[in-house]
Amino acid sequence: IVMTQSPATLSLSPGDTATLSCRAGQFVGNKLAWYHQKPGQAPRLLIYGASTRATGVPATISGSGSGTEFTLTISRLQSEDFAVYYCQQYNEWPLTFGGGTKVEIK
Amino acid sequence: VQLLESGGGLVQPGGSLRLSCAASGITFTNYGMAWVRQAPGKGLEWVSEISGSGETAYYLDSVKGRFTISRDNSKNTVYLQLNGLRAEDTAVYFCAKDLRMGMFFDIWGQGTMVTVSS
């Protein structure tokens, strides 16, 4: 299943709200996870089941959507939020990731 | 909870490497374990996953027949044998713990770099 993320880059200021999109090429239900990754680090799980926050993830990060269209929203951007974000479907093998959205400081 | 990869390095095209990932702080046999790679400057690509018992494994089409995933539950370690390496296999290889099998990854290692070049 091809996962398409948009936009490729989002330039925002601290305190802004980021809205990231992920589209699945086929139906994946709610079997969608989000990760973020900072340079030189491993990815970190943020959201699973399309909208359930992982342990320790702040309420400023929320996920929504089902079927083929999904959104990750990050409110009140802080310095630690500037990173690359990936979606991943786990509805069928092979598991597939989107190409990523980079959230950078404007 | 920690995952520690090792075994990466520089290898010539057609060569082989074996990557290892040692887990601590988890009941290892309860979880599927996966390898996810990231080519320089690129995104994440799932490569392979093995079930907690080691009986079931899945592979990315482009590595089938060249890579083999295995695990030793007595050592809390998962392996990825890489044979017939190609330049396009150059990447950081991350070990990741699945919530169960075929789901999402809640724990990641720091990665080990594999460079395929003559």
Coordinates of C-alpha atoms in Angstrom, one line a residue:
Chain A
I1 CA 0.0 0.0 0.0
V2 CA 1.5 3.3 -1.1
M3 CA 1.4 6.0 1.6
T4 CA 1.6 9.6 0.4
Q5 CA 2.4 12.5 2.8
S6 CA 1.9 16.2 2.2
P7 CA 3.3 18.7 2.3
A8 CA 6.9 17.6 2.0
T9 CA 8.0 20.6 4.1
L10 CA 6.1 22.8 6.4
S11 CA 7.7 26.1 7.6
L12 CA 6.2 27.4 10.8
S13 CA 7.0 29.5 13.8
P14 CA 7.0 28.3 17.5
G15 CA 3.5 28.6 18.8
D16 CA 1.9 27.8 15.4
T17 CA -0.3 24.8 14.6
A18 CA 1.0 22.2 12.2
T19 CA -1.4 20.1 10.1
L20 CA 0.1 17.1 8.3
S21 CA -1.7 14.9 5.9
C22 CA -1.2 11.2 5.0
R23 CA -3.2 9.4 2.3
A24 CA -3.2 5.6 1.8
G25 CA -3.5 4.2 -1.7
Q26 CA -6.0 1.6 -0.4
F27 CA -8.3 1.3 2.6
V28 CA -6.4 0.8 5.8
G29 CA -9.2 1.3 8.3
N30 CA -7.7 2.9 11.4
K31 CA -4.5 0.9 11.2
L32 CA -2.3 4.0 10.9
A33 CA 0.6 5.1 13.1
W34 CA 2.6 8.3 13.2
Y35 CA 6.2 8.8 14.2
H36 CA 8.6 11.7 14.4
Q37 CA 12.4 11.6 13.9
K38 CA 15.0 14.2 14.8
P39 CA 18.4 14.3 12.9
G40 CA 20.7 11.5 14.0
Q41 CA 18.0 9.8 16.1
A42 CA 15.7 6.8 15.9
P43 CA 12.0 7.4 15.1
R44 CA 9.7 7.8 18.0
L45 CA 6.1 6.5 18.1
L46 CA 3.5 9.2 18.5
I47 CA 0.1 7.9 17.5
Y48 CA -1.4 4.5 16.7
G49 CA -4.8 3.3 15.8
A50 CA -5.0 6.6 13.9
S51 CA -5.8 8.6 17.0
T52 CA -4.4 7.0 20.2
R53 CA -1.5 8.8 21.7
A54 CA 1.5 6.6 22.7
T55 CA 2.8 6.7 26.2
G56 CA 4.3 10.1 27.1
V57 CA 3.1 11.9 24.0
P58 CA 1.6 15.3 25.0
A59 CA -2.0 16.3 24.3
T60 CA -0.8 19.0 21.9
I61 CA -0.3 16.1 19.4
S62 CA -3.5 14.5 18.0
G63 CA -4.3 12.2 15.1
S64 CA -7.6 11.8 13.2
G65 CA -9.0 10.1 10.1
S66 CA -9.9 6.6 8.9
G67 CA -10.1 4.7 5.7
T68 CA -7.6 6.4 3.4
E69 CA -7.2 10.0 4.7
F70 CA -5.4 10.8 7.9
T71 CA -4.3 14.0 9.7
L72 CA -1.7 14.7 12.4
T73 CA -2.2 18.0 14.2
I74 CA 0.5 19.5 16.4
S75 CA -0.7 22.5 18.4
R76 CA 1.5 25.3 19.9
L77 CA 4.7 24.1 18.2
Q78 CA 7.7 23.9 20.5
S79 CA 11.4 23.5 19.6
E80 CA 11.2 19.7 20.2
D81 CA 8.4 19.4 17.6
F82 CA 10.6 20.5 14.7
A83 CA 11.4 17.2 13.1
V84 CA 10.4 14.9 10.3
Y85 CA 7.1 13.1 10.7
Y86 CA 6.2 9.7 9.1
C87 CA 2.9 7.8 8.8
Q88 CA 2.8 4.0 8.6
Q89 CA 0.0 1.6 7.7
Y90 CA -0.3 -1.8 9.3
N91 CA -3.4 -3.0 7.6
E92 CA -1.5 -5.5 5.4
W93 CA 2.0 -6.7 4.5
P94 CA 4.3 -5.3 3.6
L95 CA 4.1 -2.6 6.2
T96 CA 4.7 0.7 4.5
F97 CA 5.7 4.2 5.5
G98 CA 5.0 7.6 3.9
G99 CA 7.8 9.7 2.5
G100 CA 7.7 12.1 5.4
T101 CA 6.9 15.7 6.2
K102 CA 9.6 17.9 7.5
V103 CA 8.4 20.6 10.0
E104 CA 11.0 23.3 10.0
I105 CA 11.4 26.6 11.8
K106 CA 10.3 29.5 9.7
Chain B
V1 CA 13.7 -1.2 27.7
Q2 CA 16.6 -1.1 25.2
L3 CA 17.5 -2.4 21.8
L4 CA 21.1 -2.4 20.8
E5 CA 22.2 -3.1 17.2
S6 CA 25.6 -4.2 16.0
G7 CA 27.3 -5.7 12.9
G8 CA 27.1 -2.9 10.4
G9 CA 30.1 -1.8 8.3
L10 CA 31.5 -1.3 4.9
V11 CA 31.1 -4.3 2.5
Q12 CA 31.7 -4.7 -1.3
P13 CA 28.8 -5.3 -3.7
G14 CA 27.9 -9.0 -3.5
G15 CA 29.2 -9.3 0.0
S16 CA 27.5 -10.4 3.3
L17 CA 26.9 -9.0 6.8
R18 CA 25.0 -10.2 9.8
L19 CA 23.3 -7.6 11.9
S20 CA 22.4 -8.3 15.5
C21 CA 19.9 -6.6 17.9
A22 CA 20.0 -7.4 21.6
A23 CA 17.0 -6.6 23.6
S24 CA 16.8 -5.9 27.3
G25 CA 13.9 -5.0 29.7
I26 CA 11.2 -6.8 27.8
T27 CA 9.7 -10.3 27.7
F28 CA 11.3 -10.9 24.3
T29 CA 9.2 -13.9 23.1
N30 CA 6.0 -11.9 23.4
Y31 CA 6.8 -9.6 20.5
G32 CA 7.4 -9.5 16.8
M33 CA 10.8 -7.9 16.0
A34 CA 11.5 -6.0 12.8
W35 CA 14.2 -4.3 10.8
V36 CA 13.5 -0.9 9.2
R37 CA 16.1 0.9 7.1
Q38 CA 16.8 4.4 6.1
A39 CA 19.0 5.3 3.2
P40 CA 21.1 8.5 3.6
G41 CA 18.8 11.5 3.4
K42 CA 15.8 9.3 2.7
G43 CA 12.7 8.1 4.5
L44 CA 11.9 4.9 6.4
E45 CA 11.5 1.5 4.7
W46 CA 10.3 -1.6 6.5
V47 CA 12.6 -4.6 5.6
S48 CA 11.6 -7.7 7.5
E49 CA 9.8 -8.9 10.6
I50 CA 9.7 -12.1 12.6
S51 CA 7.1 -13.4 15.0
G52 CA 7.8 -13.9 18.7
S53 CA 8.2 -17.7 18.3
G54 CA 10.4 -17.3 15.2
E55 CA 8.0 -19.4 13.1
T56 CA 6.7 -16.7 10.8
A57 CA 8.7 -14.1 8.9
Y58 CA 7.9 -11.5 6.3
Y59 CA 10.2 -9.6 3.8
L60 CA 10.2 -6.6 1.6
D61 CA 10.1 -7.9 -2.0
S62 CA 13.4 -6.4 -3.0
V63 CA 15.3 -8.3 -0.2
K64 CA 13.5 -11.7 -0.6
G65 CA 16.0 -14.4 -1.2
R66 CA 18.9 -12.2 -0.1
F67 CA 18.1 -11.3 3.5
T68 CA 17.2 -13.7 6.3
I69 CA 15.7 -12.7 9.6
S70 CA 16.0 -15.0 12.6
R71 CA 16.0 -14.8 16.4
D72 CA 17.4 -16.6 19.4
N73 CA 15.0 -16.2 22.3
S74 CA 17.5 -17.6 24.8
K75 CA 19.7 -14.7 24.0
N76 CA 17.0 -12.0 23.5
T77 CA 18.5 -11.3 20.2
V78 CA 17.2 -10.9 16.6
Y79 CA 19.4 -11.1 13.6
L80 CA 19.4 -10.0 10.0
Q81 CA 21.7 -11.9 7.6
L82 CA 22.4 -9.8 4.5
N83 CA 23.7 -11.6 1.5
G84 CA 24.2 -10.4 -2.1
L85 CA 24.4 -6.8 -1.0
R86 CA 23.8 -4.1 -3.5
A87 CA 24.6 -0.4 -3.4
E88 CA 20.9 0.4 -2.9
D89 CA 21.0 -1.6 0.4
T90 CA 23.2 1.2 1.8
A91 CA 21.3 2.5 4.8
V92 CA 21.1 2.8 8.6
Y93 CA 19.3 -0.4 9.7
F94 CA 17.1 0.1 12.8
C95 CA 15.9 -2.8 15.0
A96 CA 12.3 -2.2 16.2
K97 CA 9.9 -3.9 18.6
D98 CA 6.4 -4.4 17.3
L99 CA 3.4 -4.2 19.7
R100 CA 2.7 -7.7 18.7
M101 CA 3.2 -8.8 15.0
G102 CA 2.4 -6.8 11.9
M103 CA 1.5 -3.6 13.8
F104 CA 3.5 -0.6 14.8
F105 CA 6.8 0.0 16.5
D106 CA 7.0 1.3 20.0
I107 CA 10.6 0.8 20.8
W108 CA 13.5 1.4 18.4
G109 CA 17.3 0.9 18.5
Q110 CA 19.7 3.6 17.5
G111 CA 20.6 1.9 14.3
T112 CA 23.7 0.4 12.6
M113 CA 25.1 1.7 9.3
V114 CA 25.6 -0.6 6.4
T115 CA 27.6 0.8 3.4
V116 CA 27.8 -1.2 0.2
S117 CA 30.6 0.1 -2.0
S118 CA 33.7 -1.0 -3.9

